[in-house]
Short mmCIF file of C-alpha atoms and ligand atoms in Angstrom, two decimals:
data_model
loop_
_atom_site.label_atom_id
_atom_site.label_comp_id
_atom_site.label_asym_id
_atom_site.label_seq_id
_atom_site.Cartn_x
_atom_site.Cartn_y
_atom_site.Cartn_z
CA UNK A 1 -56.27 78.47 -20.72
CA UNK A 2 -59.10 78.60 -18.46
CA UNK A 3 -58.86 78.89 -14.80
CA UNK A 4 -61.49 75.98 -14.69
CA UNK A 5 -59.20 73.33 -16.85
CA UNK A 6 -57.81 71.06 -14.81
CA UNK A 7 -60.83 71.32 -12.67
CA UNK A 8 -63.21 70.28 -15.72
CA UNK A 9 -60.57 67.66 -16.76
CA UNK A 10 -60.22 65.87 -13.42
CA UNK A 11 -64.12 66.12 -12.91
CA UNK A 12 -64.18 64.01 -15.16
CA UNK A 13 -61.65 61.47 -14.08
CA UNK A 14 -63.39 62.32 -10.38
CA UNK A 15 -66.53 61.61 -11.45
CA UNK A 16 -66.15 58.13 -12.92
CA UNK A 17 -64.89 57.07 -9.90
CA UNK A 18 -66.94 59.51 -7.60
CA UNK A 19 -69.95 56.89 -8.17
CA UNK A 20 -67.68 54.70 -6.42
CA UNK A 21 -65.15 56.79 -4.67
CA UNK A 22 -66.56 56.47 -1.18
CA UNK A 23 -68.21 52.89 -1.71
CA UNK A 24 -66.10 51.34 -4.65
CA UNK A 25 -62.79 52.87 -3.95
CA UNK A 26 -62.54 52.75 -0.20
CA UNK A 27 -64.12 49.08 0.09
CA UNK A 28 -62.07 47.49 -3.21
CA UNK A 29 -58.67 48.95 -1.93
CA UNK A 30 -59.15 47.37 1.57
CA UNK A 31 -60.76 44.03 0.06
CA UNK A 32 -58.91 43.44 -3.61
CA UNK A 33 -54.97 42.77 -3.73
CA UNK A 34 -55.36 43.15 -7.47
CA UNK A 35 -57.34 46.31 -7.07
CA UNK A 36 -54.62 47.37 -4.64
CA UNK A 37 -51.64 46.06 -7.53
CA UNK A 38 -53.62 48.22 -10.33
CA UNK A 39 -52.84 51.41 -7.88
CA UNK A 40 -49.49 50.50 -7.71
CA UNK A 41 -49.57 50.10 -11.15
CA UNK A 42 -50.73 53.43 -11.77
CA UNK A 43 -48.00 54.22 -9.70
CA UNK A 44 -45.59 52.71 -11.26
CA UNK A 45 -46.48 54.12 -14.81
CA UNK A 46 -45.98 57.64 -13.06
CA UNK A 47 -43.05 57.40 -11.22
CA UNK A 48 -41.50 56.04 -14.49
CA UNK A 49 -42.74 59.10 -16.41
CA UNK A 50 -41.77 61.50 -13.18
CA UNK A 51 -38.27 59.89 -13.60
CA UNK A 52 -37.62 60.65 -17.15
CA UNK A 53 -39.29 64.30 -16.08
CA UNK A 54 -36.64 64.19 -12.93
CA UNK A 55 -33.28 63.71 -15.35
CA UNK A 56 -34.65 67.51 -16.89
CA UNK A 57 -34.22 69.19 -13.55
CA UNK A 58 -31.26 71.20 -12.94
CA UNK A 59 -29.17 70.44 -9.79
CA UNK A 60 -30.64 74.24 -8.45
CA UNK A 61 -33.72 73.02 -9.09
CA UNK A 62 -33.70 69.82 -6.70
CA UNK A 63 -32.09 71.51 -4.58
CA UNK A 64 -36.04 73.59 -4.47
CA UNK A 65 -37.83 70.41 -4.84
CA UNK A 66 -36.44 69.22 -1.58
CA UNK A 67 -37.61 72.47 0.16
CA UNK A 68 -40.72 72.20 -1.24
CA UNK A 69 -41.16 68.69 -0.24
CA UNK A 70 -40.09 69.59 3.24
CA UNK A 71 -42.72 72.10 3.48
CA UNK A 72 -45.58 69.42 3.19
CA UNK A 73 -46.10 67.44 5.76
CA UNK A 74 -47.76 64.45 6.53
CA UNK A 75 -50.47 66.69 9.15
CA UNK A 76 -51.14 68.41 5.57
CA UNK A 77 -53.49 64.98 4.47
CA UNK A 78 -56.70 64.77 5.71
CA UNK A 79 -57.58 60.80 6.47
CA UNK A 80 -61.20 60.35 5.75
CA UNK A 81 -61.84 59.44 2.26
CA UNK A 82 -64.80 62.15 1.73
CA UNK A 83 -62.30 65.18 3.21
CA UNK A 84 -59.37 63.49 0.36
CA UNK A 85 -61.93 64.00 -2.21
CA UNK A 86 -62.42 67.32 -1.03
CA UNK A 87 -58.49 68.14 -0.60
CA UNK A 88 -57.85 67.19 -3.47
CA UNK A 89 -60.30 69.32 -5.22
CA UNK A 90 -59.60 72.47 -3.33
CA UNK A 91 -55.97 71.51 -4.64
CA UNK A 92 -56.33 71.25 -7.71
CA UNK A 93 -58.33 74.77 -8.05
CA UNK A 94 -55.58 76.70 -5.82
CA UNK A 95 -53.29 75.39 -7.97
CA UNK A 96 -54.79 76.31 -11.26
CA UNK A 97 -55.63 79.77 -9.83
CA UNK A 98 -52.09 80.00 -8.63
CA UNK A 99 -50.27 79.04 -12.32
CA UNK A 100 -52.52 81.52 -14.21
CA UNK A 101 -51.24 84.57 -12.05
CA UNK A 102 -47.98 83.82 -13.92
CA UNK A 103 -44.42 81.92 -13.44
CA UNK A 104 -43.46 83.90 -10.39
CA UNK A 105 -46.55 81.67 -8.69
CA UNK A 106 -45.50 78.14 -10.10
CA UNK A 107 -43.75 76.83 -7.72
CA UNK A 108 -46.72 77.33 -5.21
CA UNK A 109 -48.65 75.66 -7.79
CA UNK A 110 -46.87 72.72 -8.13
CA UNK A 111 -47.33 72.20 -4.49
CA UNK A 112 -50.82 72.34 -4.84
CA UNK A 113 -50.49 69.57 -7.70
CA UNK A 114 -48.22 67.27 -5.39
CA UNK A 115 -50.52 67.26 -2.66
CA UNK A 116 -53.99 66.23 -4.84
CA UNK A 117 -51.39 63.70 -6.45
CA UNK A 118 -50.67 62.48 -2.96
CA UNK A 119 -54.09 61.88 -2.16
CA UNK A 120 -55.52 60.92 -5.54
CA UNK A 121 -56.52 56.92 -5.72
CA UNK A 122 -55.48 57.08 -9.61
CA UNK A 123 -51.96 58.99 -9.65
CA UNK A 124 -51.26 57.79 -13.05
CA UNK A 125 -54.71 59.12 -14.40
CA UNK A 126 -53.70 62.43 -12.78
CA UNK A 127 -50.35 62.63 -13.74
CA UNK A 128 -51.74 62.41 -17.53
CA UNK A 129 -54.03 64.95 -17.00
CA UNK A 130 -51.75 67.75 -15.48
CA UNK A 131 -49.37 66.78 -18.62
CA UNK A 132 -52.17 68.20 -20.97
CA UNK A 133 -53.13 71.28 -18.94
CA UNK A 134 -50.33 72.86 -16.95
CA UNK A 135 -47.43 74.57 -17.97
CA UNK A 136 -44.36 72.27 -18.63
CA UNK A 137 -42.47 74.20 -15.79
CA UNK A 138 -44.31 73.00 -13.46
CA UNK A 139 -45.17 69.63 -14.69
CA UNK A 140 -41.68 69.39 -14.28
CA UNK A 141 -41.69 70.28 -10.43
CA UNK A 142 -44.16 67.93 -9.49
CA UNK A 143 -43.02 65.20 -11.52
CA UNK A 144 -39.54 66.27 -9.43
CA UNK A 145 -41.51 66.17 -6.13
CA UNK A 146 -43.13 62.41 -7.02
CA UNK A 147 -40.17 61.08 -7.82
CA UNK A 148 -38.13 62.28 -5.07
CA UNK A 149 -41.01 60.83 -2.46
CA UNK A 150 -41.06 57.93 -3.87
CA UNK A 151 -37.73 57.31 -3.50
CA UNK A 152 -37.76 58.47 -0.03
CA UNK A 153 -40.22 56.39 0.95
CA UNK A 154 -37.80 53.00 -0.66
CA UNK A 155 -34.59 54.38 1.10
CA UNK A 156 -36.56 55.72 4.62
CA UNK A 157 -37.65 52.01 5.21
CA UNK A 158 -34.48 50.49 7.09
CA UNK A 159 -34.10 54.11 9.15
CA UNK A 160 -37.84 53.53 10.64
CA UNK A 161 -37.53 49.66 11.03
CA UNK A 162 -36.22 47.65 13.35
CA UNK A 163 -37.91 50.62 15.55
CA UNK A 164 -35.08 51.87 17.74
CA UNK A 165 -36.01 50.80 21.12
CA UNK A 166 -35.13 47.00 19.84
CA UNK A 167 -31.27 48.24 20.08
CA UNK A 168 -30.32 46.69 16.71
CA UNK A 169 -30.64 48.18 13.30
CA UNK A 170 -30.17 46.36 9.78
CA UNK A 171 -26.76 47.46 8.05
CA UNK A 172 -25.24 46.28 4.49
CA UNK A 173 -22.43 43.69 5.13
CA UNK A 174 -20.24 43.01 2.33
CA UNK A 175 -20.17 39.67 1.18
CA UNK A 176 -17.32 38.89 -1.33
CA UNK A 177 -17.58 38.82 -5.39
CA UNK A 178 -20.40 36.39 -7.19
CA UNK A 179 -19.59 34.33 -10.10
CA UNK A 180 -19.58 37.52 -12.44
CA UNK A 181 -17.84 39.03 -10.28
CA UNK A 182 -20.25 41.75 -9.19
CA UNK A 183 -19.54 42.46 -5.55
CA UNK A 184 -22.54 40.60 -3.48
CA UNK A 185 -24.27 42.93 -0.35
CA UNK A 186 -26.08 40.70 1.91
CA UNK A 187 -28.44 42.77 4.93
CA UNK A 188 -27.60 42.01 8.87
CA UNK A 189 -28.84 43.02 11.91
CA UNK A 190 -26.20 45.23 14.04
CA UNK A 191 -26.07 45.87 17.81
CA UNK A 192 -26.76 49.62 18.51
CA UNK A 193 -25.58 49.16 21.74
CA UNK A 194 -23.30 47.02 24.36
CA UNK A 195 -24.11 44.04 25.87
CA UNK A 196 -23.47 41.52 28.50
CA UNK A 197 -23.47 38.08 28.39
CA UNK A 198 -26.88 36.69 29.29
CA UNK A 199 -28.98 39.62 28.66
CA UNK A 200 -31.69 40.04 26.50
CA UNK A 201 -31.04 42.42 23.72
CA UNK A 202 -34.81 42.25 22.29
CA UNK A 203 -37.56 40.42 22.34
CA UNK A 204 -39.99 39.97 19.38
CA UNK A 205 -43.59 38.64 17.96
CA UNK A 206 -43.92 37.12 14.92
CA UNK A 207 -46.08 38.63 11.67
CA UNK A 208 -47.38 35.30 12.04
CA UNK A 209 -46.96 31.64 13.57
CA UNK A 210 -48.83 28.34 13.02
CA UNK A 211 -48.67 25.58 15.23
CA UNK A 212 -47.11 21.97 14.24
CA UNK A 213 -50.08 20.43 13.18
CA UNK A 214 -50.87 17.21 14.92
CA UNK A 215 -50.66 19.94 18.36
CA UNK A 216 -53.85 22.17 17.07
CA UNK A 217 -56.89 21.11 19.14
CA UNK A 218 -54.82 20.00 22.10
CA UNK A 219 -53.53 21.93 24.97
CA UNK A 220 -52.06 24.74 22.67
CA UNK A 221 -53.12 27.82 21.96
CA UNK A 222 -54.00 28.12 18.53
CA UNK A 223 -52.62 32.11 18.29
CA UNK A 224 -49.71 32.55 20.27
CA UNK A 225 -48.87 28.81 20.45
CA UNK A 226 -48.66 28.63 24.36
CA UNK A 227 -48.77 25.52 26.08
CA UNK A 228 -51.76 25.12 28.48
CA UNK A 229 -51.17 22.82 31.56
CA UNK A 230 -53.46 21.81 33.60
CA UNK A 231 -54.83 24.66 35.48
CA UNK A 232 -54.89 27.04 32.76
CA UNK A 233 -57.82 27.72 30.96
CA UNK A 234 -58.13 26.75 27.64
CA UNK A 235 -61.07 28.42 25.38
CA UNK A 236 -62.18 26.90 22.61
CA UNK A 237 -63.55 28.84 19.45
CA UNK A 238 -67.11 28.63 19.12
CA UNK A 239 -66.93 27.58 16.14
CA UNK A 240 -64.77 24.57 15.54
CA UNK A 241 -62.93 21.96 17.07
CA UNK A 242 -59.43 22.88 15.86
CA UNK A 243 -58.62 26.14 17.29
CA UNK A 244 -58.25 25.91 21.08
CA UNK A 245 -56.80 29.58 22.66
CA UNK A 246 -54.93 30.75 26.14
CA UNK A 247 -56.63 33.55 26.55
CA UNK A 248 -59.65 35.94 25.56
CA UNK A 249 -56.99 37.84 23.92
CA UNK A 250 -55.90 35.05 22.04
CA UNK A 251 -59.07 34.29 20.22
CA UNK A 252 -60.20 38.06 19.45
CA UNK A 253 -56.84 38.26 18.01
CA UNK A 254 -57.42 35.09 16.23
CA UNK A 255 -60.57 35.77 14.62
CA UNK A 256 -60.05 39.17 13.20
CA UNK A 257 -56.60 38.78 12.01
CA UNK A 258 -57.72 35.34 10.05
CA UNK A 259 -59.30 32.70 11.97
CA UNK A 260 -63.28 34.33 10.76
CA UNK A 261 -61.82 33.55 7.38
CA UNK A 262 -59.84 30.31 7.97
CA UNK A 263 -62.36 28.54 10.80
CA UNK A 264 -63.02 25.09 9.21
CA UNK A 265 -66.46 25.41 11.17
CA UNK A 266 -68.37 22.12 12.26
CA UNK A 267 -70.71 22.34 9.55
CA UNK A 268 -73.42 19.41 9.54
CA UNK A 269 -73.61 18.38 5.80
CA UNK A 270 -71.27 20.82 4.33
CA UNK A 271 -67.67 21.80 4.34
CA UNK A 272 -66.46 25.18 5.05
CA UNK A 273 -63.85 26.84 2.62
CA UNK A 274 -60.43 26.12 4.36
CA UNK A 275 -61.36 22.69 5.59
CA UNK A 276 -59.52 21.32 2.64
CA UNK A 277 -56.25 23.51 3.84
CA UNK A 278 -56.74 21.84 7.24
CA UNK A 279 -56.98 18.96 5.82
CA UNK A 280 -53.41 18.76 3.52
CA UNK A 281 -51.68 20.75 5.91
CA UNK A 282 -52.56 17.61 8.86
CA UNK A 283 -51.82 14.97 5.97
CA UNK A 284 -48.17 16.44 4.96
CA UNK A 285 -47.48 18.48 7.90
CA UNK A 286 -45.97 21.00 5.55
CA UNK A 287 -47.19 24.63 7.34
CA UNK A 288 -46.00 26.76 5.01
CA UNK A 289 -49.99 27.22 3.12
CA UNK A 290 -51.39 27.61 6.01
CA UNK A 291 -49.36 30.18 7.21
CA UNK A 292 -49.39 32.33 4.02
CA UNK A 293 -53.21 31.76 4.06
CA UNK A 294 -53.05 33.00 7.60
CA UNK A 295 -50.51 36.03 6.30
CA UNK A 296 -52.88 37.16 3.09
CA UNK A 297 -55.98 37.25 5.24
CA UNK A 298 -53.82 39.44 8.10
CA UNK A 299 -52.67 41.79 4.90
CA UNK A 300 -55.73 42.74 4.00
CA UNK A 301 -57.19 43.17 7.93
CA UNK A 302 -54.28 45.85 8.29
CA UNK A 303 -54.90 47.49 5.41
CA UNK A 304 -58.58 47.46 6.68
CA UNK A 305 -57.22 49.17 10.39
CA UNK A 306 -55.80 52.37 8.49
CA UNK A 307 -53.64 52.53 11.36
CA UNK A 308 -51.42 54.78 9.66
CA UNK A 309 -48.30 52.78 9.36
CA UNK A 310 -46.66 53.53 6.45
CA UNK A 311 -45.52 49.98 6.07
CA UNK A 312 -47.90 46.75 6.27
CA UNK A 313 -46.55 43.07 6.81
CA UNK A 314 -46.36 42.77 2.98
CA UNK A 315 -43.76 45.58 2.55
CA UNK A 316 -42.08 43.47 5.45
CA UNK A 317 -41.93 40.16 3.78
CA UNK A 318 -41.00 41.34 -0.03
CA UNK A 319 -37.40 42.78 1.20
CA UNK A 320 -36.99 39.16 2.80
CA UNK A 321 -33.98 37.20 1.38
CA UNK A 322 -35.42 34.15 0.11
CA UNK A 323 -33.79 30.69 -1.86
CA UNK A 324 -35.82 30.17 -5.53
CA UNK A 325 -38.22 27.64 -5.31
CA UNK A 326 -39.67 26.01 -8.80
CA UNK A 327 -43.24 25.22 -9.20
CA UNK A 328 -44.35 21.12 -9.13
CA UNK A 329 -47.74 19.23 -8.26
CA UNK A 330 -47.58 20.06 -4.35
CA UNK A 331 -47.44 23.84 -4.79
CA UNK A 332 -50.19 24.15 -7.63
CA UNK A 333 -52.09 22.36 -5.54
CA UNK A 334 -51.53 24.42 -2.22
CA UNK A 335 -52.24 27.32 -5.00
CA UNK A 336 -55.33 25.92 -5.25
CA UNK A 337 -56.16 25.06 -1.88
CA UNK A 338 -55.30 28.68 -0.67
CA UNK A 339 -57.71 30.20 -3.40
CA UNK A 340 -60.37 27.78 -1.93
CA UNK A 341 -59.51 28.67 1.61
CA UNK A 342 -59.32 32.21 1.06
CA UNK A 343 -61.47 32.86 -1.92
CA UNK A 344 -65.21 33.56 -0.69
CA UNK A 345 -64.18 36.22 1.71
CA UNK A 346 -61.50 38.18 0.03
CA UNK A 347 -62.62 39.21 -3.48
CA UNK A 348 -59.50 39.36 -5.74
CA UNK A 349 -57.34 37.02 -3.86
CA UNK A 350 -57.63 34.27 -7.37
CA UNK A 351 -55.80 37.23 -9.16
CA UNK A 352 -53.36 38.25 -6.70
CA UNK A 353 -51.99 34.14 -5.97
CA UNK A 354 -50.62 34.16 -9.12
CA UNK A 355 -47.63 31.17 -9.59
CA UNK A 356 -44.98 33.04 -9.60
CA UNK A 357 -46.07 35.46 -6.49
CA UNK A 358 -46.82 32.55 -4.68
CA UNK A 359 -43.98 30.63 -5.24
CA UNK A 360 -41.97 33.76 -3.99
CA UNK A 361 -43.73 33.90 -0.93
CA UNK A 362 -43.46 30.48 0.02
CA UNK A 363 -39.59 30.73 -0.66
CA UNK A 364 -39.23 33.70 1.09
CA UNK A 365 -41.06 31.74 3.94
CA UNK A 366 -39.40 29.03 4.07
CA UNK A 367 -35.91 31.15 4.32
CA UNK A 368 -37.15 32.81 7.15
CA UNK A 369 -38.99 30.99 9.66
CA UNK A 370 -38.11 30.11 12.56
CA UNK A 371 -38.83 27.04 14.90
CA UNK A 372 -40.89 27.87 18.31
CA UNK A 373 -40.28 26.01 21.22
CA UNK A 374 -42.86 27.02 23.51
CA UNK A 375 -43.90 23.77 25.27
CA UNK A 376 -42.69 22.98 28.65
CA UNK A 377 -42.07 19.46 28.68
CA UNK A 378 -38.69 18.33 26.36
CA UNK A 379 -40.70 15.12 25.46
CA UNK A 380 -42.89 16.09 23.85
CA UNK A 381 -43.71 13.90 20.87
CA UNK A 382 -43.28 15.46 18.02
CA UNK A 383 -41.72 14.67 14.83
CA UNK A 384 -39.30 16.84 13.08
CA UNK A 385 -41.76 19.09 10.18
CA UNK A 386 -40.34 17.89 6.51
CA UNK A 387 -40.61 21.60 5.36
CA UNK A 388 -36.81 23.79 6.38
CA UNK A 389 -36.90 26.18 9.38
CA UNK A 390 -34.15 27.71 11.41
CA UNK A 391 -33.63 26.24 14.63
CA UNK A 392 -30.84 24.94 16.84
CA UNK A 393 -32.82 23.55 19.78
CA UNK A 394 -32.73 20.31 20.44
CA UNK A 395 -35.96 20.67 22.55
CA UNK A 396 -38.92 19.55 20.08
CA UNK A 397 -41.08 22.68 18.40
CA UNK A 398 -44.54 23.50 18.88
CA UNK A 399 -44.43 25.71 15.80
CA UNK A 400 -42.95 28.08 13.22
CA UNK A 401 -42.63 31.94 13.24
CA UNK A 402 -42.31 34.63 10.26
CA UNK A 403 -40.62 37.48 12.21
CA UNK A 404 -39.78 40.85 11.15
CA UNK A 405 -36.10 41.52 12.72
CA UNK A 406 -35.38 37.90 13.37
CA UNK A 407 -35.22 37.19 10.16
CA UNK A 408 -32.09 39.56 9.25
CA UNK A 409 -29.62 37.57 11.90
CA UNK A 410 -27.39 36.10 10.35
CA UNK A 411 -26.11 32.18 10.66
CA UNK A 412 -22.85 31.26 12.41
CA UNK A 413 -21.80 28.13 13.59
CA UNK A 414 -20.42 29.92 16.67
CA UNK A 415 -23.03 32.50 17.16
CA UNK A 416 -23.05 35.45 19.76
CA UNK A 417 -26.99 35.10 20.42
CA UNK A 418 -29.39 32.46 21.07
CA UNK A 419 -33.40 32.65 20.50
CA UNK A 420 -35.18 31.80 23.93
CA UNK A 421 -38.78 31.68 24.36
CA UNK A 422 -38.91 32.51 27.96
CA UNK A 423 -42.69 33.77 27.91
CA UNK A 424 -43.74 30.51 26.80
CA UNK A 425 -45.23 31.37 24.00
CA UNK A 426 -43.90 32.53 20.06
CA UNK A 427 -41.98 35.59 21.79
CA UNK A 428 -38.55 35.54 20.83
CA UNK A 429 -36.06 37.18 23.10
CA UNK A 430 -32.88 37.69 21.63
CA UNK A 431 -30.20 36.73 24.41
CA UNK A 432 -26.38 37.45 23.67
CA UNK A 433 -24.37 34.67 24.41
CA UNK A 434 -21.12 36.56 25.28
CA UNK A 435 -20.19 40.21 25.32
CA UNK A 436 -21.54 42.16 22.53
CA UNK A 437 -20.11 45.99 21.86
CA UNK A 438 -22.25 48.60 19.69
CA UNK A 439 -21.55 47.82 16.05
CA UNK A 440 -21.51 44.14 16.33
CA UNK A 441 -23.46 41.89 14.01
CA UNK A 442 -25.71 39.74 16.29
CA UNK A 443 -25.89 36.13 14.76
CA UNK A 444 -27.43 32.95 15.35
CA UNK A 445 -27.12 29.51 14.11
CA UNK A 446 -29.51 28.69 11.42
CA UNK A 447 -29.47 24.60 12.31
CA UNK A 448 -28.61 22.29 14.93
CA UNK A 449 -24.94 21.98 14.32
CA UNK A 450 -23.82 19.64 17.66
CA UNK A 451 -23.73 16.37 15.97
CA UNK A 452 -22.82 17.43 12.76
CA UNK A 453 -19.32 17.65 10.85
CA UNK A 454 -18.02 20.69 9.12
CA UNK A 455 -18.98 18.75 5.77
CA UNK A 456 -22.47 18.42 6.52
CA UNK A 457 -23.25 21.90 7.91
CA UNK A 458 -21.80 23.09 4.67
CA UNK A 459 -24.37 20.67 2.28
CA UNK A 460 -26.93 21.60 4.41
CA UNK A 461 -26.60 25.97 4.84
CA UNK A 462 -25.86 25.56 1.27
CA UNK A 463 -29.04 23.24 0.19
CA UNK A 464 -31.27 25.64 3.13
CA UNK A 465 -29.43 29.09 2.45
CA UNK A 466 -27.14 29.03 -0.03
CA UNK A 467 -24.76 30.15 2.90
CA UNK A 468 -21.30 29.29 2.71
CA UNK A 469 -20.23 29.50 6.18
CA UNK A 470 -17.02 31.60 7.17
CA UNK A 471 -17.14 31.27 11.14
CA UNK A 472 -14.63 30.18 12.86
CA UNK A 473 -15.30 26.78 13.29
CA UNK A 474 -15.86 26.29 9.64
CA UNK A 475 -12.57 28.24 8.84
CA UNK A 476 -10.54 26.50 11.47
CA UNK A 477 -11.65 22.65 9.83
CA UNK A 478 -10.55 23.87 6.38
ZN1 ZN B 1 -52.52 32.43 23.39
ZN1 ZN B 2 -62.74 28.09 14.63
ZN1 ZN B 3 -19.83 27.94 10.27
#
């Protein structure tokens, strides 16, 4: 074999997508969930082929994949996407150079190979190409080294999030036998250290929030759902009429996590794309579009940051318990409305709402949200939403939150937490409601539970959550 194989081969595959690389590539993959879903894809196709590849490795032999892996680092990857098209050239040659000199260089070669795979936008394409032109040794190491990553990456998640400083951390709770009698694991949020009664254990801000609708325009800021009073200044957008804001903050935040996109605009003879959102979401006073309209279009402006995190809101909100939800005329219409809404300005959206994905999302939504109650006065009039949310208070809310550790408490009936928002505004601050020692699970009740019985918190965690209670309280009424 030539030393200039793999090289002429991947040219090839490089090529078709150099004409695009820089432009195509980089602006589809920020821009295109489905663009983004054929990657994973790709993906997908080669992890399954680097698992069958992984069961042919010897136990010695993982034992060297894991060395190898440790010996690339993150610092390795370059971050601009004309130096990864480089890297992974230069790769690619050292690596083909390296395998030719004979089997006592292969391992160094399949290094080589994993880190061009790393950085390669097609893996898949990649992975097919080094199955035709390098030696099945060490094929067989870099299939080892994929496979081993990628699982990494799936079982690393819950050791970098909640981030420590939070003090909690999520832990498998057993959670008796299902009707099968497969034992069921349910995920909770644990203390990680002691606390006293009253203090605040963490405090939070939602992925995303959305006012109760009959309060946007008024004295309430439109981002982080603060209530203006009187002296405060309220700024409205420039725009429209609907989105008021606290702060300069606020509305910078605003516009470039979603309100550009979602800004119904006061358009003279004309309507703009997510008037017709605005429009069902004041009618029914169901939030839940609105907010996943608000959550798509903040997706893809993260992905757009490159900040580096290795996990975006989305890889937040699919490990989020959710309650199946079945499809009827309101949600293909809120399908359609969120198409409409986000359509124009985020090519590839049609594609990526698909039924089923949004149906998911709008579960795991509805599971998860909680109810903000960051207004000051307790009469405020506002009517209960029709759509579930957790909440206890009895004070009226201003909103609803999607947050990332706030969703893992779990309900009790007697919980040892409460949610406060003492910054007047969608913060949550955890507060433990009696003495809490390292190791506890931190819990919080799901609904108001005051003036109900035993009976009826049971239909209605069951209906909600498909909870059956075991606190205390519920226990004790058996
Ligand atoms: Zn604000
Ligand atoms: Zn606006
Ligand atoms: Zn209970």
């Amino acid at each position: 074999m030539k030393t200039t194989t793999i090289v002429a081969a991947t040219v090839g595959v490089l090529a078709v997508a150099t004409v695009g690389y820089a432009v195509y590539f980089d602006s589809k993959r920020q821009s295109d969930p489905e663009f983004k879903r054929k990657l994973k894809r790709d993906r997908k196709r080669a992890e399954k082929l680097a698992k069958t590849e992984a069961k042919r490795l010897t136990e010695e032999s993982t034992q060297d994949i894991e060395d190898f892996l440790a010996s690339v680092t993150e610092e390795d990857f370059p971050t601009s996407m004309e130096e990864r098209e480089q890297f992974c050239m230069a790769q690619l040659s050292a690596g083909e150079e390296l395998f030719v000199k004979g089997p006592e260089n292969y391992s160094k070669a399949a290094i080589c190979f994993y880190k061009a795979l790393k950085v390669y936008p097609a893996p898949a394409e990649l992975v097919m190409v080094f199955q035709k032109t390098i030696p099945p040794e060490v094929f067989t190491v870099v299939m080892g080294m994929l496979s081993k990553d990628v699982q990494s990456k799936e079982e690393k998640y819950y050791t970098v999030f909640p981030p420590k400083e939070m003090n909690v951390k999520v832990e498998e709770k057993p959670e008796g036998l299902d009707v099968n009698g497969q034992r069921v694991v349910r995920r909770g949020l644990v203390a990680t250290k002691g606390f006293t009664k009253g203090e605040v254990i963490y405090t939070e801000t939602p992925v995303i929030s959305s006012l109760e609708p009959s309060l946007e325009g008024k004295n309430f800021c439109h981002y982080c759902l603060k209530e203006m009073i009187k002296k405060e200044v309220m700024i409205p957008c420039t725009s429209c009429s609907v989105a008021v804001f606290c702060s300069e903050e606020c509305r910078t935040s605003a516009g470039q996590e979603f309100h550009e996109i979602l800004c119904t605009k006061n358009l003279k003879g004309g309507s703009a794309p997510a008037q017709a959102l605005r429009e069902y979401t004041k009618e029914t006073r169901n939030v839940v579009p609105g907010m996943l309209a608000k959550f798509l279009a903040k997706m893809v402006h993260d992905e757009s940051l490159k900040s580096g995190a290795e996990y975006n809101s989305f890889d937040h909100l699919e490990r989020l318990v959710y309650v199946e939800q079945t499809l009827g005329p309101d949600e293909e219409k809120e399908i359609e409305l969120l198409k409409l809404a986000l359509g124009s300005s985020i090519p590839g959206i049609d594609q990526f709402i698909t039924e089923e994905r949004y149906l998911i999302m709008k579960a795991r939504i509805l599971y998860n949200i909680y109810g903000v109650s960051s207004g000051l006065s307790a009469s405020l009039n506002v009517k209960p939403l029709p759509e579930s949310h957790r909440s206890v208070r009895d004070r009226p809310i201003t909103g609803v939150g999607l947050y990332r550790a706030t969703s893992y408490l779990m309900h009790s009936c007697e919980p040892n937490t409460k949610i406060v928002y003492s910054s007047r505004d969608h913060t949550v601050s955890l507060v433990a409601t009696e003495n809490i020692r390292s190791g506890d699970e931190l819990q919080v009740g799901y609904i108001k539970n005051g003036k109900l019985s035993t009976e009826q918190r049971r239909l209605e965690l069951f209906t909600k959550y498909r909870l059956q209670c075991s606190c205390p309280l519920c226990e004790m009424t058996d």
